[in-house]
Amino acid sequence: MSIRTATLSAVAACFVMASTAAVAQTGSQTPPDGPTVRAAPATSPDTSMPSTKGSRSNLHKTDTAFLENAAQGGFAEVEAGKLAQSKASNAEVKSFGQMLIDEHTKVNQELATLASSKGYTPPTEPSVVQRTELRALGVLDGDNFDKMFIRRIGVASHEATIKQFREASRSARDPDVKAFATKTLPSLEQHLKMAKTLQTKLGKD
């Protein structure tokens, strides 16, 4: 097995383990009448340690769960875009990464404003699982990075995010949360379309 193949296999395994951990985290915490997303913890957090979770509010638990996941995902997209600026070898991949930085930073700000108006403080960084994936992505360079970045961040991440936003656009209890999801959804779908085009150009392996 070549060094390149071994490295890609190790990184892919890391992504699989991170994705499995995400499923394990969300599986037992899904609200009975909401989308499959992580809910806020049932007990008060330990104030001696910083928390990446958002604060509670008077929003329905499915709405706060959506905002929590949307915030964490948004920050993960920005961090991934920054990685692309230093790691990508393909100019279009680098440009796609900059677009993620610009557009997700804007969405993050809109989400924070919305959440604040509802008495909720959203997370301000990616989730533990997302940080694990970002670290795995960060060990790659050049063509290897380009392909994995588009595969995991451009396609897989956006597919999962679109599913959450689509569900919130239909089922969010708060009308402003529903409007935010509905407004943001088209740009996410455009990101996915762009990523799939790039994936075809780069080759999927």
PDB file of C-alpha atoms in Angstrom:
ATOM      1  CA  MET A   1       0.000   0.000   0.000  1.00  0.00           C
ATOM      2  CA  SER A   2       1.431   3.408  -0.953  1.00  0.00           C
ATOM      3  CA  ILE A   3       1.901   6.216   1.566  1.00  0.00           C
ATOM      4  CA  ARG A   4      -0.772   8.268  -0.265  1.00  0.00           C
ATOM      5  CA  THR A   5      -3.297   5.414  -0.098  1.00  0.00           C
ATOM      6  CA  ALA A   6      -2.508   4.708   3.540  1.00  0.00           C
ATOM      7  CA  THR A   7      -2.949   8.364   4.473  1.00  0.00           C
ATOM      8  CA  LEU A   8      -6.260   8.685   2.651  1.00  0.00           C
ATOM      9  CA  SER A   9      -7.484   5.429   4.198  1.00  0.00           C
ATOM     10  CA  ALA A  10      -6.604   6.671   7.675  1.00  0.00           C
ATOM     11  CA  VAL A  11      -8.340   9.994   7.117  1.00  0.00           C
ATOM     12  CA  ALA A  12     -11.410   8.288   5.660  1.00  0.00           C
ATOM     13  CA  ALA A  13     -11.537   5.995   8.688  1.00  0.00           C
ATOM     14  CA  CYS A  14     -11.392   9.040  10.943  1.00  0.00           C
ATOM     15  CA  PHE A  15     -14.345  10.587   9.108  1.00  0.00           C
ATOM     16  CA  VAL A  16     -16.313   7.349   9.448  1.00  0.00           C
ATOM     17  CA  MET A  17     -15.629   7.194  13.186  1.00  0.00           C
ATOM     18  CA  ALA A  18     -16.605  10.849  13.583  1.00  0.00           C
ATOM     19  CA  SER A  19     -19.820  10.293  11.636  1.00  0.00           C
ATOM     20  CA  THR A  20     -20.601   7.211  13.728  1.00  0.00           C
ATOM     21  CA  ALA A  21     -20.044   9.252  16.881  1.00  0.00           C
ATOM     22  CA  ALA A  22     -22.441  11.888  15.586  1.00  0.00           C
ATOM     23  CA  VAL A  23     -25.123   9.258  15.015  1.00  0.00           C
ATOM     24  CA  ALA A  24     -24.534   7.861  18.495  1.00  0.00           C
ATOM     25  CA  GLN A  25     -24.845  11.344  19.983  1.00  0.00           C
ATOM     26  CA  THR A  26     -28.049  12.187  18.189  1.00  0.00           C
ATOM     27  CA  GLY A  27     -29.815   8.862  18.199  1.00  0.00           C
ATOM     28  CA  SER A  28     -30.919   8.838  21.825  1.00  0.00           C
ATOM     29  CA  GLN A  29     -31.595  12.560  22.042  1.00  0.00           C
ATOM     30  CA  THR A  30     -34.028  13.087  19.165  1.00  0.00           C
ATOM     31  CA  PRO A  31     -37.142  14.940  20.334  1.00  0.00           C
ATOM     32  CA  PRO A  32     -40.250  12.811  19.730  1.00  0.00           C
ATOM     33  CA  ASP A  33     -41.829  15.404  17.436  1.00  0.00           C
ATOM     34  CA  GLY A  34     -38.771  16.995  15.850  1.00  0.00           C
ATOM     35  CA  PRO A  35     -35.999  16.351  13.326  1.00  0.00           C
ATOM     36  CA  THR A  36     -33.059  14.071  14.028  1.00  0.00           C
ATOM     37  CA  VAL A  37     -30.732  16.624  15.598  1.00  0.00           C
ATOM     38  CA  ARG A  38     -28.907  16.976  18.896  1.00  0.00           C
ATOM     39  CA  ALA A  39     -31.088  18.408  21.626  1.00  0.00           C
ATOM     40  CA  ALA A  40     -29.830  20.703  24.370  1.00  0.00           C
ATOM     41  CA  PRO A  41     -28.576  18.822  27.467  1.00  0.00           C
ATOM     42  CA  ALA A  42     -31.266  17.938  29.985  1.00  0.00           C
ATOM     43  CA  THR A  43     -29.138  18.993  32.957  1.00  0.00           C
ATOM     44  CA  SER A  44     -27.403  22.265  33.732  1.00  0.00           C
ATOM     45  CA  PRO A  45     -23.884  22.419  32.300  1.00  0.00           C
ATOM     46  CA  ASP A  46     -20.810  22.463  34.511  1.00  0.00           C
ATOM     47  CA  THR A  47     -19.975  26.170  34.677  1.00  0.00           C
ATOM     48  CA  SER A  48     -16.350  25.385  35.522  1.00  0.00           C
ATOM     49  CA  MET A  49     -15.789  24.298  31.917  1.00  0.00           C
ATOM     50  CA  PRO A  50     -16.506  26.301  28.746  1.00  0.00           C
ATOM     51  CA  SER A  51     -19.462  25.022  26.767  1.00  0.00           C
ATOM     52  CA  THR A  52     -19.888  24.921  23.003  1.00  0.00           C
ATOM     53  CA  LYS A  53     -23.632  24.420  23.465  1.00  0.00           C
ATOM     54  CA  GLY A  54     -26.095  27.269  23.361  1.00  0.00           C
ATOM     55  CA  SER A  55     -28.106  28.536  26.315  1.00  0.00           C
ATOM     56  CA  ARG A  56     -31.746  27.636  26.855  1.00  0.00           C
ATOM     57  CA  SER A  57     -34.580  29.934  25.843  1.00  0.00           C
ATOM     58  CA  ASN A  58     -38.346  29.959  25.576  1.00  0.00           C
ATOM     59  CA  LEU A  59     -38.158  28.440  22.083  1.00  0.00           C
ATOM     60  CA  HIS A  60     -39.472  24.926  21.539  1.00  0.00           C
ATOM     61  CA  LYS A  61     -36.753  22.307  21.995  1.00  0.00           C
ATOM     62  CA  THR A  62     -36.820  21.340  18.319  1.00  0.00           C
ATOM     63  CA  ASP A  63     -36.162  24.964  17.342  1.00  0.00           C
ATOM     64  CA  THR A  64     -33.254  25.361  19.763  1.00  0.00           C
ATOM     65  CA  ALA A  65     -31.850  22.030  18.575  1.00  0.00           C
ATOM     66  CA  PHE A  66     -32.017  23.275  14.989  1.00  0.00           C
ATOM     67  CA  LEU A  67     -30.339  26.583  15.848  1.00  0.00           C
ATOM     68  CA  GLU A  68     -27.642  24.769  17.814  1.00  0.00           C
ATOM     69  CA  ASN A  69     -26.824  22.459  14.935  1.00  0.00           C
ATOM     70  CA  ALA A  70     -27.056  25.250  12.365  1.00  0.00           C
ATOM     71  CA  ALA A  71     -24.646  27.414  14.358  1.00  0.00           C
ATOM     72  CA  GLN A  72     -22.127  24.622  14.864  1.00  0.00           C
ATOM     73  CA  GLY A  73     -22.373  23.626  11.214  1.00  0.00           C
ATOM     74  CA  GLY A  74     -21.915  27.212  10.091  1.00  0.00           C
ATOM     75  CA  PHE A  75     -18.738  27.633  12.107  1.00  0.00           C
ATOM     76  CA  ALA A  76     -17.465  24.286  10.803  1.00  0.00           C
ATOM     77  CA  GLU A  77     -17.987  25.480   7.217  1.00  0.00           C
ATOM     78  CA  VAL A  78     -16.043  28.676   7.925  1.00  0.00           C
ATOM     79  CA  GLU A  79     -13.150  26.750   9.494  1.00  0.00           C
ATOM     80  CA  ALA A  80     -13.117  24.307   6.577  1.00  0.00           C
ATOM     81  CA  GLY A  81     -13.043  27.225   4.152  1.00  0.00           C
ATOM     82  CA  LYS A  82     -10.021  28.621   5.968  1.00  0.00           C
ATOM     83  CA  LEU A  83      -8.269  25.267   5.642  1.00  0.00           C
ATOM     84  CA  ALA A  84      -8.903  25.383   1.904  1.00  0.00           C
ATOM     85  CA  GLN A  85      -7.076  28.698   1.657  1.00  0.00           C
ATOM     86  CA  SER A  86      -3.839  27.134   2.888  1.00  0.00           C
ATOM     87  CA  LYS A  87      -4.227  23.502   1.812  1.00  0.00           C
ATOM     88  CA  ALA A  88      -6.016  23.444  -1.549  1.00  0.00           C
ATOM     89  CA  SER A  89      -4.026  23.160  -4.767  1.00  0.00           C
ATOM     90  CA  ASN A  90      -6.965  23.690  -7.126  1.00  0.00           C
ATOM     91  CA  ALA A  91      -7.935  27.329  -7.695  1.00  0.00           C
ATOM     92  CA  GLU A  92     -11.642  26.499  -7.926  1.00  0.00           C
ATOM     93  CA  VAL A  93     -11.526  24.574  -4.659  1.00  0.00           C
ATOM     94  CA  LYS A  94      -9.791  27.495  -2.995  1.00  0.00           C
ATOM     95  CA  SER A  95     -12.414  29.867  -4.408  1.00  0.00           C
ATOM     96  CA  PHE A  96     -15.198  27.581  -3.168  1.00  0.00           C
ATOM     97  CA  GLY A  97     -13.604  27.627   0.282  1.00  0.00           C
ATOM     98  CA  GLN A  98     -13.524  31.435   0.306  1.00  0.00           C
ATOM     99  CA  MET A  99     -17.170  31.493  -0.707  1.00  0.00           C
ATOM    100  CA  LEU A 100     -17.976  29.258   2.280  1.00  0.00           C
ATOM    101  CA  ILE A 101     -16.133  31.666   4.581  1.00  0.00           C
ATOM    102  CA  ASP A 102     -17.973  34.700   3.237  1.00  0.00           C
ATOM    103  CA  GLU A 103     -21.474  33.285   3.015  1.00  0.00           C
ATOM    104  CA  HIS A 104     -21.485  31.173   6.172  1.00  0.00           C
ATOM    105  CA  THR A 105     -20.037  34.056   8.190  1.00  0.00           C
ATOM    106  CA  LYS A 106     -23.011  36.124   7.057  1.00  0.00           C
ATOM    107  CA  VAL A 107     -25.472  33.334   7.903  1.00  0.00           C
ATOM    108  CA  ASN A 108     -23.807  32.849  11.294  1.00  0.00           C
ATOM    109  CA  GLN A 109     -24.345  36.533  12.052  1.00  0.00           C
ATOM    110  CA  GLU A 110     -27.987  36.352  10.983  1.00  0.00           C
ATOM    111  CA  LEU A 111     -28.513  33.278  13.149  1.00  0.00           C
ATOM    112  CA  ALA A 112     -26.903  34.965  16.164  1.00  0.00           C
ATOM    113  CA  THR A 113     -29.167  38.001  15.762  1.00  0.00           C
ATOM    114  CA  LEU A 114     -32.253  35.800  15.465  1.00  0.00           C
ATOM    115  CA  ALA A 115     -31.265  33.663  18.432  1.00  0.00           C
ATOM    116  CA  SER A 116     -30.563  36.721  20.589  1.00  0.00           C
ATOM    117  CA  SER A 117     -34.032  38.067  19.843  1.00  0.00           C
ATOM    118  CA  LYS A 118     -35.431  34.803  21.205  1.00  0.00           C
ATOM    119  CA  GLY A 119     -33.332  34.801  24.365  1.00  0.00           C
ATOM    120  CA  TYR A 120     -31.064  32.023  23.120  1.00  0.00           C
ATOM    121  CA  THR A 121     -27.266  32.119  22.899  1.00  0.00           C
ATOM    122  CA  PRO A 122     -26.084  29.732  20.159  1.00  0.00           C
ATOM    123  CA  PRO A 123     -22.721  27.922  20.081  1.00  0.00           C
ATOM    124  CA  THR A 124     -19.782  29.874  18.706  1.00  0.00           C
ATOM    125  CA  GLU A 125     -17.656  27.024  17.379  1.00  0.00           C
ATOM    126  CA  PRO A 126     -18.014  23.650  15.648  1.00  0.00           C
ATOM    127  CA  SER A 127     -19.127  20.591  17.597  1.00  0.00           C
ATOM    128  CA  VAL A 128     -16.613  18.084  18.983  1.00  0.00           C
ATOM    129  CA  VAL A 129     -17.384  15.716  16.105  1.00  0.00           C
ATOM    130  CA  GLN A 130     -16.932  18.479  13.533  1.00  0.00           C
ATOM    131  CA  ARG A 131     -13.610  19.529  15.086  1.00  0.00           C
ATOM    132  CA  THR A 132     -12.433  15.918  14.782  1.00  0.00           C
ATOM    133  CA  GLU A 133     -13.298  15.925  11.076  1.00  0.00           C
ATOM    134  CA  LEU A 134     -11.558  19.261  10.564  1.00  0.00           C
ATOM    135  CA  ARG A 135      -8.385  17.944  12.209  1.00  0.00           C
ATOM    136  CA  ALA A 136      -8.481  14.888   9.945  1.00  0.00           C
ATOM    137  CA  LEU A 137      -8.921  17.114   6.906  1.00  0.00           C
ATOM    138  CA  GLY A 138      -6.064  19.319   8.035  1.00  0.00           C
ATOM    139  CA  VAL A 139      -3.451  16.563   7.684  1.00  0.00           C
ATOM    140  CA  LEU A 140      -4.004  16.448   3.924  1.00  0.00           C
ATOM    141  CA  ASP A 141      -2.480  18.661   1.245  1.00  0.00           C
ATOM    142  CA  GLY A 142      -2.837  19.373  -2.442  1.00  0.00           C
ATOM    143  CA  ASP A 143      -4.950  17.053  -4.573  1.00  0.00           C
ATOM    144  CA  ASN A 144      -5.668  14.758  -1.620  1.00  0.00           C
ATOM    145  CA  PHE A 145      -7.048  17.704   0.336  1.00  0.00           C
ATOM    146  CA  ASP A 146      -9.029  19.016  -2.629  1.00  0.00           C
ATOM    147  CA  LYS A 147     -10.903  15.757  -3.147  1.00  0.00           C
ATOM    148  CA  MET A 148     -11.608  15.067   0.531  1.00  0.00           C
ATOM    149  CA  PHE A 149     -12.626  18.678   1.184  1.00  0.00           C
ATOM    150  CA  ILE A 150     -15.164  18.637  -1.638  1.00  0.00           C
ATOM    151  CA  ARG A 151     -16.371  15.154  -0.734  1.00  0.00           C
ATOM    152  CA  ARG A 152     -16.840  15.765   2.986  1.00  0.00           C
ATOM    153  CA  ILE A 153     -17.440  19.515   3.330  1.00  0.00           C
ATOM    154  CA  GLY A 154     -18.809  20.426  -0.063  1.00  0.00           C
ATOM    155  CA  VAL A 155     -21.101  17.444  -0.587  1.00  0.00           C
ATOM    156  CA  ALA A 156     -21.702  15.311   2.531  1.00  0.00           C
ATOM    157  CA  SER A 157     -21.852  18.191   5.012  1.00  0.00           C
ATOM    158  CA  HIS A 158     -24.153  20.266   2.826  1.00  0.00           C
ATOM    159  CA  GLU A 159     -26.455  17.319   2.173  1.00  0.00           C
ATOM    160  CA  ALA A 160     -26.887  16.850   5.925  1.00  0.00           C
ATOM    161  CA  THR A 161     -27.314  20.586   6.524  1.00  0.00           C
ATOM    162  CA  ILE A 162     -29.894  20.941   3.760  1.00  0.00           C
ATOM    163  CA  LYS A 163     -31.898  18.101   5.287  1.00  0.00           C
ATOM    164  CA  GLN A 164     -31.990  19.944   8.637  1.00  0.00           C
ATOM    165  CA  PHE A 165     -32.873  23.314   7.089  1.00  0.00           C
ATOM    166  CA  ARG A 166     -35.561  21.760   4.910  1.00  0.00           C
ATOM    167  CA  GLU A 167     -37.136  20.123   7.957  1.00  0.00           C
ATOM    168  CA  ALA A 168     -37.011  23.401   9.904  1.00  0.00           C
ATOM    169  CA  SER A 169     -38.512  25.309   6.974  1.00  0.00           C
ATOM    170  CA  ARG A 170     -41.512  22.990   7.196  1.00  0.00           C
ATOM    171  CA  SER A 171     -41.776  22.210  10.894  1.00  0.00           C
ATOM    172  CA  ALA A 172     -40.152  24.918  13.043  1.00  0.00           C
ATOM    173  CA  ARG A 173     -42.559  26.095  15.746  1.00  0.00           C
ATOM    174  CA  ASP A 174     -41.315  29.686  15.810  1.00  0.00           C
ATOM    175  CA  PRO A 175     -42.242  31.626  12.633  1.00  0.00           C
ATOM    176  CA  ASP A 176     -38.956  33.564  12.629  1.00  0.00           C
ATOM    177  CA  VAL A 177     -36.916  30.368  12.912  1.00  0.00           C
ATOM    178  CA  LYS A 178     -38.960  28.894  10.069  1.00  0.00           C
ATOM    179  CA  ALA A 179     -38.389  32.034   7.964  1.00  0.00           C
ATOM    180  CA  PHE A 180     -34.634  31.912   8.617  1.00  0.00           C
ATOM    181  CA  ALA A 181     -34.462  28.287   7.496  1.00  0.00           C
ATOM    182  CA  THR A 182     -36.550  28.996   4.404  1.00  0.00           C
ATOM    183  CA  LYS A 183     -34.462  32.037   3.447  1.00  0.00           C
ATOM    184  CA  THR A 184     -31.119  30.233   3.882  1.00  0.00           C
ATOM    185  CA  LEU A 185     -32.041  26.978   2.159  1.00  0.00           C
ATOM    186  CA  PRO A 186     -31.561  28.133  -1.482  1.00  0.00           C
ATOM    187  CA  SER A 187     -27.972  29.266  -0.879  1.00  0.00           C
ATOM    188  CA  LEU A 188     -27.140  25.941   0.787  1.00  0.00           C
ATOM    189  CA  GLU A 189     -28.588  24.102  -2.188  1.00  0.00           C
ATOM    190  CA  GLN A 190     -26.458  26.258  -4.484  1.00  0.00           C
ATOM    191  CA  HIS A 191     -23.350  25.384  -2.448  1.00  0.00           C
ATOM    192  CA  LEU A 192     -24.152  21.687  -2.871  1.00  0.00           C
ATOM    193  CA  LYS A 193     -24.662  22.087  -6.610  1.00  0.00           C
ATOM    194  CA  MET A 194     -21.303  23.841  -6.932  1.00  0.00           C
ATOM    195  CA  ALA A 195     -19.598  21.163  -4.835  1.00  0.00           C
ATOM    196  CA  LYS A 196     -20.975  18.336  -6.958  1.00  0.00           C
ATOM    197  CA  THR A 197     -19.746  20.081 -10.101  1.00  0.00           C
ATOM    198  CA  LEU A 198     -16.280  20.396  -8.572  1.00  0.00           C
ATOM    199  CA  GLN A 199     -16.370  16.779  -7.418  1.00  0.00           C
ATOM    200  CA  THR A 200     -17.001  15.662 -10.992  1.00  0.00           C
ATOM    201  CA  LYS A 201     -14.095  17.773 -12.253  1.00  0.00           C
ATOM    202  CA  LEU A 202     -11.708  16.459  -9.604  1.00  0.00           C
ATOM    203  CA  GLY A 203     -12.786  12.822  -9.768  1.00  0.00           C
ATOM    204  CA  LYS A 204     -14.415  11.077  -6.817  1.00  0.00           C
ATOM    205  CA  ASP A 205     -11.591   8.731  -5.780  1.00  0.00           C
TER     206      ASP A 205
END
